[in-house]
Protein backbone atom coordinates (compact mmCIF):
# COMPACT_ATOMS: atom_id res chain seq x y z
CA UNK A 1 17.16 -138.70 -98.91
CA UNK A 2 17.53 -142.37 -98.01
CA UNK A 3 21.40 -141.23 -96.33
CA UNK A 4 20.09 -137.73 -95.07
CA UNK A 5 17.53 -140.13 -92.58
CA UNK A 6 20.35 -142.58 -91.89
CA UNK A 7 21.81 -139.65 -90.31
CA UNK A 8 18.72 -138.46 -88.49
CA UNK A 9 18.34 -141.68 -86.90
CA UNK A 10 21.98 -141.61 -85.11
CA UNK A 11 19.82 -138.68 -83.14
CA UNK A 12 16.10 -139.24 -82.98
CA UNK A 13 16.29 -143.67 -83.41
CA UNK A 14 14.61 -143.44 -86.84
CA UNK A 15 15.27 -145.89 -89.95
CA UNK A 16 18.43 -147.11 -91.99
CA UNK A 17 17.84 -147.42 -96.22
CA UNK A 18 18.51 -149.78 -98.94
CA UNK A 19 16.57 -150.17 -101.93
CA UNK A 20 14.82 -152.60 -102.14
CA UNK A 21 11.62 -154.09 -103.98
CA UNK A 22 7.99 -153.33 -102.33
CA UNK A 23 5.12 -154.62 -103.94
CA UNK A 24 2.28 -152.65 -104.73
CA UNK A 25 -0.92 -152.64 -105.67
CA UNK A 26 -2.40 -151.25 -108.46
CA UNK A 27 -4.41 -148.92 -106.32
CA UNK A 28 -3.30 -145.50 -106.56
CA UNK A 29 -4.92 -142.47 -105.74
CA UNK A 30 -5.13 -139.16 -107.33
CA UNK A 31 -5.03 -136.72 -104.80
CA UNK A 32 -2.44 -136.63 -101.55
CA UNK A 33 -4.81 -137.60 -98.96
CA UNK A 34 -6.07 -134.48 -96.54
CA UNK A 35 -4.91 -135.97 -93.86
CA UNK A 36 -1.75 -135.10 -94.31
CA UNK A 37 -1.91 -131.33 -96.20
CA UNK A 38 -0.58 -128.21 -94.43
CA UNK A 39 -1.27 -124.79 -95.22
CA UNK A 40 1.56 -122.56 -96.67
CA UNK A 41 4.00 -122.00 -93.75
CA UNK A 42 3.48 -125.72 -92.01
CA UNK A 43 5.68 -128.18 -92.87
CA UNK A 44 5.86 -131.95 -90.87
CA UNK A 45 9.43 -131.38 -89.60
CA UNK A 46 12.03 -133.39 -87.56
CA UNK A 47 14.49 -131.27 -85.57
CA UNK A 48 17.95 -132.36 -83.44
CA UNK A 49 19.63 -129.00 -83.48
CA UNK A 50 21.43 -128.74 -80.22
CA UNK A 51 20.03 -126.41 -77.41
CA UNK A 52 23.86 -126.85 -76.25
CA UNK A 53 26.27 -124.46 -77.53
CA UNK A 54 30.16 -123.85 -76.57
CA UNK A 55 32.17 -120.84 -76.75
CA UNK A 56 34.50 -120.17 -79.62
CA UNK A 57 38.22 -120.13 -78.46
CA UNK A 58 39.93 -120.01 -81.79
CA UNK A 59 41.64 -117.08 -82.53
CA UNK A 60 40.54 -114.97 -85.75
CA UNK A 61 37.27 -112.84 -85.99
CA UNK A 62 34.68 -115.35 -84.73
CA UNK A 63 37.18 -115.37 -81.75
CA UNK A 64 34.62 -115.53 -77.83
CA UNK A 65 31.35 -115.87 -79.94
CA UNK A 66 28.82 -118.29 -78.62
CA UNK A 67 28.14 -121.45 -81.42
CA UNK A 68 25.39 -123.73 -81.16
CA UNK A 69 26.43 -127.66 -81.27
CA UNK A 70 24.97 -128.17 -84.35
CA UNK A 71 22.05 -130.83 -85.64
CA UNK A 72 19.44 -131.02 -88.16
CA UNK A 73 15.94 -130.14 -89.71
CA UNK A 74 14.47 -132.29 -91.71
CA UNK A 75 11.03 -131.29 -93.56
CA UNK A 76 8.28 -132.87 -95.84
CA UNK A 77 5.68 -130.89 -97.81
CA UNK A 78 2.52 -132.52 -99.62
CA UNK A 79 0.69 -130.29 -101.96
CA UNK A 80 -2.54 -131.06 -103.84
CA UNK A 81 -1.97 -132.67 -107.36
CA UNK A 82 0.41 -135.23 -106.10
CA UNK A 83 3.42 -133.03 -105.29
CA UNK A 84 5.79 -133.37 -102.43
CA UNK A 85 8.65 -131.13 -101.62
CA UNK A 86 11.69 -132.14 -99.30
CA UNK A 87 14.13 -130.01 -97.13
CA UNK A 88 17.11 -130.92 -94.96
CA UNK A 89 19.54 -127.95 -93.09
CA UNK A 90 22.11 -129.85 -91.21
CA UNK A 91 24.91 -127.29 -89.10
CA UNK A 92 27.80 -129.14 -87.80
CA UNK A 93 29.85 -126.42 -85.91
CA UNK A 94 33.73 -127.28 -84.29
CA UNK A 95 36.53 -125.60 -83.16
CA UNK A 96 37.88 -123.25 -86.48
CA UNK A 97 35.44 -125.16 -88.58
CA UNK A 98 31.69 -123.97 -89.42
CA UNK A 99 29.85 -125.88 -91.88
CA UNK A 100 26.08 -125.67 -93.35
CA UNK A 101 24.09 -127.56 -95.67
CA UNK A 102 20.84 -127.16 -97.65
CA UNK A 103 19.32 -130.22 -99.71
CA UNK A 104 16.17 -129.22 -101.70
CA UNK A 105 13.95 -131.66 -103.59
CA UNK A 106 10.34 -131.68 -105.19
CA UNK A 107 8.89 -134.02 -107.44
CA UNK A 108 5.73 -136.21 -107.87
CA UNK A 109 4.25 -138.17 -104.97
CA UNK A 110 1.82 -141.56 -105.28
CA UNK A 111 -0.44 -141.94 -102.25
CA UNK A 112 -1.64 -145.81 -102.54
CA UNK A 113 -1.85 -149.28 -100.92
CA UNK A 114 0.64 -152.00 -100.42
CA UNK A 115 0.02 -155.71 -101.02
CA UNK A 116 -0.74 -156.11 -97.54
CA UNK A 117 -3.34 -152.92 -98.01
CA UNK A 118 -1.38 -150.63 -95.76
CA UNK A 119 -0.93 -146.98 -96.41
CA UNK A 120 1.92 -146.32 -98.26
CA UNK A 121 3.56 -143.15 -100.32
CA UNK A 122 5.98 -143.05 -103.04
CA UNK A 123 8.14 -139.87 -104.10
CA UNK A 124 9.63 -139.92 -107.07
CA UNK A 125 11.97 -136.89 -107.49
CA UNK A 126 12.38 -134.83 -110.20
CA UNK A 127 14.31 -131.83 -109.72
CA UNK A 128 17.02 -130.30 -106.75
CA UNK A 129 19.68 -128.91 -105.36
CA UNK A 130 23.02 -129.32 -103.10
CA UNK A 131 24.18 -126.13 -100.83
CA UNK A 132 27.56 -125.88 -98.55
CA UNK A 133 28.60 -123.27 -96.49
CA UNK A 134 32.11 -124.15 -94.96
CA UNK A 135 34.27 -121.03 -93.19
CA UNK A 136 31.94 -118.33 -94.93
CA UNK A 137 32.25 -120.04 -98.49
CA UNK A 138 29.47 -121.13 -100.31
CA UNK A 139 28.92 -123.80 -103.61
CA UNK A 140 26.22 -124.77 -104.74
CA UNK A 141 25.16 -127.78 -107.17
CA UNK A 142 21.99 -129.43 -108.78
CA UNK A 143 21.14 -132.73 -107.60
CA UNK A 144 22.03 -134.95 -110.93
CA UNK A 145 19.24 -137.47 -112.15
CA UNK A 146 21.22 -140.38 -110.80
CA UNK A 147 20.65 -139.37 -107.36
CA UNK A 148 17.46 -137.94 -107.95
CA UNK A 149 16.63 -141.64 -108.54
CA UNK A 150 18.43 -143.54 -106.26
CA UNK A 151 18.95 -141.35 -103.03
CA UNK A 152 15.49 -139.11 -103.29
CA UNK A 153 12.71 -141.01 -104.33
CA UNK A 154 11.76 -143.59 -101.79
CA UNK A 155 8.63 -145.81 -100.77
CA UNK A 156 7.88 -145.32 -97.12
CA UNK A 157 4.68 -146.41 -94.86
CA UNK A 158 2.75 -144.13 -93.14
CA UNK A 159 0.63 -142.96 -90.24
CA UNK A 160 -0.98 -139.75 -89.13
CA UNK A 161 -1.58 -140.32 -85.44
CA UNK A 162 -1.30 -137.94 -81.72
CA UNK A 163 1.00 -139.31 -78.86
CA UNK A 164 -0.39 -139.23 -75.25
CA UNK A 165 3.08 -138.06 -73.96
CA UNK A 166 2.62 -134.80 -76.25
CA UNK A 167 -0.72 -133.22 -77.05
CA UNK A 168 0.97 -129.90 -78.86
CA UNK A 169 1.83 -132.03 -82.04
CA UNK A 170 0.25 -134.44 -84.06
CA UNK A 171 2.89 -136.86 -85.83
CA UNK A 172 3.09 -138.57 -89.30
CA UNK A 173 4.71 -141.80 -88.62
CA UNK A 174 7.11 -143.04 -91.74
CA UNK A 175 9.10 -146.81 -92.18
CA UNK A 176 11.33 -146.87 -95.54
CA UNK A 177 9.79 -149.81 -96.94
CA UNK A 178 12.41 -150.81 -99.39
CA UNK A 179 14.84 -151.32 -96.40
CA UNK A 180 11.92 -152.89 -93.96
CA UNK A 181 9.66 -154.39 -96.30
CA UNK A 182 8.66 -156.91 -93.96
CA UNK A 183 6.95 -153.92 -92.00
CA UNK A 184 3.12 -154.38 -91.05
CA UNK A 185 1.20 -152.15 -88.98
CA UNK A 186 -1.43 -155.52 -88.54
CA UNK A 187 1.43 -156.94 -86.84
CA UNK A 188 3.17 -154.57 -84.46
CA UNK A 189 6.52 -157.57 -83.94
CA UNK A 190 7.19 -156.70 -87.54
CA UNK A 191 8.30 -152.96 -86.76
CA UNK A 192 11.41 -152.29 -85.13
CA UNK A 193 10.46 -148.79 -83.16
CA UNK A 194 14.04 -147.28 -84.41
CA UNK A 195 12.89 -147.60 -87.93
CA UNK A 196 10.14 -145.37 -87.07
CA UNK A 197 10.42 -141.22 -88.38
CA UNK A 198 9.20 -139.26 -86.14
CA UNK A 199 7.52 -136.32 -87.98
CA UNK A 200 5.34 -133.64 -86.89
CA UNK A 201 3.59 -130.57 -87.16
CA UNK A 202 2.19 -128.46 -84.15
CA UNK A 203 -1.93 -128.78 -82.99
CA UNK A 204 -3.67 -125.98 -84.08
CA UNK A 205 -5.58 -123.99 -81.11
């Protein structure tokens, strides 16, 4: 996860990762907070795909189709009982050269404070999996425990807040804390803006 938003921020100025240690206090809830539930279909979502598309000139059968440019979506789920679940599609689409990719992760999430009593989450992943499309063909591999660890469980800071320059969506603001730990929402010099992710889900009428 920490090198799937790497790659978000080279479109939407959002955070770089490294693990590194955060403390914590001792002051964990047991419930994800309802601030930031959804109901079934709503997911807090970052999207780049491309509104721009080109025209396919390579010979073969895909030969004067329209393509889109390509981008990402990138979506986070919390679920009563501490559970998150995490989805990235990212379609990168050239001349002769399609490709599509799923990643898929759930596990256990800790809603609780940092040592500077900020809001902070932790997911700790326990199960996933890898899927490729490239030219029509498909593979398709769990994520292994290493990675599980290393690249999908994450600490991250957070804030549920509305932006004046969009009232149609409220936004959940995340920093990756193990690359920023310095981060500290008492003292807004502390936060870079381009570490902030930008996610959101749409007002309800």
């Amino acid at each position: 996860m920490k090198k799937i938003l790497v790659a978000v921020a080279l479109f939407v100025a959002t955070g770089s990762f490294a693990k590194q240690p955060v403390a914590v206090k001792n002051t964990a809830t047991n419930t994800v907070p309802e601030a930031v539930l959804t109901d079934d279909s709503t997911y807090w979502s970052i999207t780049t795909l491309s509104t721009v598309g080109y025209v396919n000139t390579t010979p073969g059968a895909y030969y004067n189709t329209y393509k889109s440019g390509g981008g990402m979506i990138v979506k986070f789920k919390f679920k009563p009982g501490n559970r998150y679940e995490f989805m990235l599609y990212v379609q990168a689409n050239s001349y002769g050269t399609d490709t599509e990719t799923w990643t898929h992760c759930e596990g256990s999430v800790e809603f609780t404070k940092d040592a500077r009593n900020q809001n902070i989450f932790i997911t700790r992943a326990e199960k996933g999996t890898y899927r490729i499309i490239k030219n029509g063909r498909t593979t398709t591999r769990p994520i292994n425990e290493s990675e599980l660890k290393g690249q999908h469980s994450c600490t991250y800071l957070w804030e549920k807040t509305t932006l004046a320059n969009d009232p149609n969506n409220i936004y959940l603001l995340m920093v990756d804390m193990e690359a920023h730990p310095g981060a500290d929402v008492n003292n807004p010099a502390t936060i870079d803006p381009s570490w902030v992710s930008k996610f959101h889900i749409p007002v309800k009428k």
